[in-house]
PDB file of C-alpha atoms in Angstrom:
ATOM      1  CA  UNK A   1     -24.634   2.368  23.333  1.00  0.00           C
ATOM      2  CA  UNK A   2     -27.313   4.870  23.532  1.00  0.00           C
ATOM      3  CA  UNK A   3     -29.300   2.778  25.639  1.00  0.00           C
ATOM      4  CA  UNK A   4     -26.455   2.541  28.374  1.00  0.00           C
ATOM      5  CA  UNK A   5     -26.487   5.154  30.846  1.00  0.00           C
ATOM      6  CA  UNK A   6     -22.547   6.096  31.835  1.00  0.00           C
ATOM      7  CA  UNK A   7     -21.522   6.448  35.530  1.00  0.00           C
ATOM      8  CA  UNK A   8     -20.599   9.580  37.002  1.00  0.00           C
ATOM      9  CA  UNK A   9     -17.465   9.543  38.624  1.00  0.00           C
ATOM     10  CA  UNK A  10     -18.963   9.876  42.011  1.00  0.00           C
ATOM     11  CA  UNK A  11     -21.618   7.266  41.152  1.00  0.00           C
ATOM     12  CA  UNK A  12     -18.659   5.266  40.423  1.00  0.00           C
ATOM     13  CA  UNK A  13     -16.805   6.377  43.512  1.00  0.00           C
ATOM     14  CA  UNK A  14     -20.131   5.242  45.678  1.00  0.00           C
ATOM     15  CA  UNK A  15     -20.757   2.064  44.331  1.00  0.00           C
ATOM     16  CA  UNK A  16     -16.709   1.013  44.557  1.00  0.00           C
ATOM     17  CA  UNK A  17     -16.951   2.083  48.688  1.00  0.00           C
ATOM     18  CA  UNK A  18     -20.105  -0.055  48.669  1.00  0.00           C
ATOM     19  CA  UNK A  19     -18.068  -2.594  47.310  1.00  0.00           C
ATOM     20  CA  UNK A  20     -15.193  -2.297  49.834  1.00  0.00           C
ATOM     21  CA  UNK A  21     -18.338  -2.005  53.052  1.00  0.00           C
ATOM     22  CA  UNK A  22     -20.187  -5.500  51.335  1.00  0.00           C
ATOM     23  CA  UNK A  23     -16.263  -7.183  51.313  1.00  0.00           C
ATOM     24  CA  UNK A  24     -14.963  -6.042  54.722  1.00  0.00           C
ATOM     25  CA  UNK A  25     -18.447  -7.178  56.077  1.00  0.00           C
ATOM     26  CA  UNK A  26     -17.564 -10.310  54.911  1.00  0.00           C
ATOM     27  CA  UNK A  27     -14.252 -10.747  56.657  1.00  0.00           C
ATOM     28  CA  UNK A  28     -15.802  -9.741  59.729  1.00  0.00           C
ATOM     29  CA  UNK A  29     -17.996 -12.406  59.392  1.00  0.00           C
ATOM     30  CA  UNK A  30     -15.682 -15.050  58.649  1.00  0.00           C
ATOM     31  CA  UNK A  31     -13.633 -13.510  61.622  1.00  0.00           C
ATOM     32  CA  UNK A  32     -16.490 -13.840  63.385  1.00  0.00           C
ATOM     33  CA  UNK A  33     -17.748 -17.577  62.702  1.00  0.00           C
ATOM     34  CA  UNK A  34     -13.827 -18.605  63.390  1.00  0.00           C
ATOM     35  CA  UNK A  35     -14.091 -17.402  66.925  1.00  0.00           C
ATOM     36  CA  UNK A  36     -17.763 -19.254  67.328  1.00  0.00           C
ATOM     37  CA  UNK A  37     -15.806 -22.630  66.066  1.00  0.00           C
ATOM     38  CA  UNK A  38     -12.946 -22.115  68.686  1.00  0.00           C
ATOM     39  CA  UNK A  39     -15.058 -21.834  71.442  1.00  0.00           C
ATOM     40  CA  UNK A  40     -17.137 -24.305  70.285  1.00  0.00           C
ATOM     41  CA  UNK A  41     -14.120 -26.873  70.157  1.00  0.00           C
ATOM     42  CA  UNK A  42     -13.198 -25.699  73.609  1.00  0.00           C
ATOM     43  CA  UNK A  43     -16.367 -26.426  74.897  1.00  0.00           C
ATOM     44  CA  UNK A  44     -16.362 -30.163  73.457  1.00  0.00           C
ATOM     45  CA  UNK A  45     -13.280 -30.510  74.966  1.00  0.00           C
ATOM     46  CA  UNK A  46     -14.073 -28.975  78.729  1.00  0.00           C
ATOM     47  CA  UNK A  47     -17.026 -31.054  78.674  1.00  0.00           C
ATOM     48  CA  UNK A  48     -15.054 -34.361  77.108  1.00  0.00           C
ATOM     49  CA  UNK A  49     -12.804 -33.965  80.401  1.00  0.00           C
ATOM     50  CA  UNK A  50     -15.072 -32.565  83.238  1.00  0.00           C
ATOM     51  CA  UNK A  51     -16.729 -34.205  85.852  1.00  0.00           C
ATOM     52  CA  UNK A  52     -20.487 -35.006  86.144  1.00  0.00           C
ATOM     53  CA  UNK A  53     -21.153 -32.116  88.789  1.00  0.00           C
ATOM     54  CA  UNK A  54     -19.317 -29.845  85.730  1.00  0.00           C
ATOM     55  CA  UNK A  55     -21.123 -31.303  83.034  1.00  0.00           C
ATOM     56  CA  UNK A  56     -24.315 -30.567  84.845  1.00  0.00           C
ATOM     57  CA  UNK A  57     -23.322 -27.091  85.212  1.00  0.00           C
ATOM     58  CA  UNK A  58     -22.251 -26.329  81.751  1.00  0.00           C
ATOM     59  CA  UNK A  59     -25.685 -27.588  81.038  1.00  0.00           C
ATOM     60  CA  UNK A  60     -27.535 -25.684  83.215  1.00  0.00           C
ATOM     61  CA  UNK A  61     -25.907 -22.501  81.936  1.00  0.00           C
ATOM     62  CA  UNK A  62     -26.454 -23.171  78.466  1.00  0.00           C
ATOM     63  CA  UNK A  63     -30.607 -23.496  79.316  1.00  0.00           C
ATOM     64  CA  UNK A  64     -30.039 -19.864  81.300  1.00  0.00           C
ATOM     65  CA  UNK A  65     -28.337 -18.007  78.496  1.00  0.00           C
ATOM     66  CA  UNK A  66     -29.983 -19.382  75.413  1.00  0.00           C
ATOM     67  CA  UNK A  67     -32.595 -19.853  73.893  1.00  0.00           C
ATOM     68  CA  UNK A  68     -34.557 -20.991  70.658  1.00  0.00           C
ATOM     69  CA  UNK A  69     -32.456 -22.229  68.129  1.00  0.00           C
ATOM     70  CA  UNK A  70     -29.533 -21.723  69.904  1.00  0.00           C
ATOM     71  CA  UNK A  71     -30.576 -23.454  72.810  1.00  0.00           C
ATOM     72  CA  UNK A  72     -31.884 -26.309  70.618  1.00  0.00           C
ATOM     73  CA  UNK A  73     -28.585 -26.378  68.854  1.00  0.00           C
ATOM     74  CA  UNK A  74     -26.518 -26.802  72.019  1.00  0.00           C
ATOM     75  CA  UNK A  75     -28.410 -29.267  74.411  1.00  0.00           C
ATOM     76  CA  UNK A  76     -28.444 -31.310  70.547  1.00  0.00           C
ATOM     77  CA  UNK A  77     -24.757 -30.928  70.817  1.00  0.00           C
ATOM     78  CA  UNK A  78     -24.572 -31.746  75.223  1.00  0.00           C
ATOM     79  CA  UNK A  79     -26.574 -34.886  73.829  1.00  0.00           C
ATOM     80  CA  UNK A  80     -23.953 -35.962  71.329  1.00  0.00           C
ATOM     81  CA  UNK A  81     -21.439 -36.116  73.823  1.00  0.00           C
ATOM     82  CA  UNK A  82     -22.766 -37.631  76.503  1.00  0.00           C
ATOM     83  CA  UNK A  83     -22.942 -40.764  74.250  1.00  0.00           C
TER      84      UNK A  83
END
């Protein structure tokens, strides 16, 4: 065991806090990506039961706030429904 350097209580203090940070981070992100799923399944459904004038709206929106990969993403999804 010489070869094993022990902890020092406050280097095992630090790392357990890091451990807590890297885990609440995590719920925040699952938090986080449950939100992005309900609004996303409001949006399908808005745009299931609007009008044409709406739809074209919605769209139009989505071009002015996004962009990228997120714009990509959502005209790909505008697309799917429109089918």
């Amino acid at each position: 065991m010489e070869g094993k350097s022990k902890l020092t209580q406050e280097e095992k203090r630090l790392k357990r806090i890091a451990q807590l940070k890297a885990m609440l981070q995590q719920e925040e992100r699952k938090r986080r990506t449950g939100q992005l799923v309900a609004f996303g399944v409001y949006i399908e459904e808005f745009f299931k039961t609007s009008d044409d004038e709406a739809k074209k709206r919605l769209e139009e929106s989505i071009k002015k706030h996004l962009s990228g990969r997120n714009l990509e993403r959502a005209l790909d999804g505008i697309k799917r429904l429109s089918k």
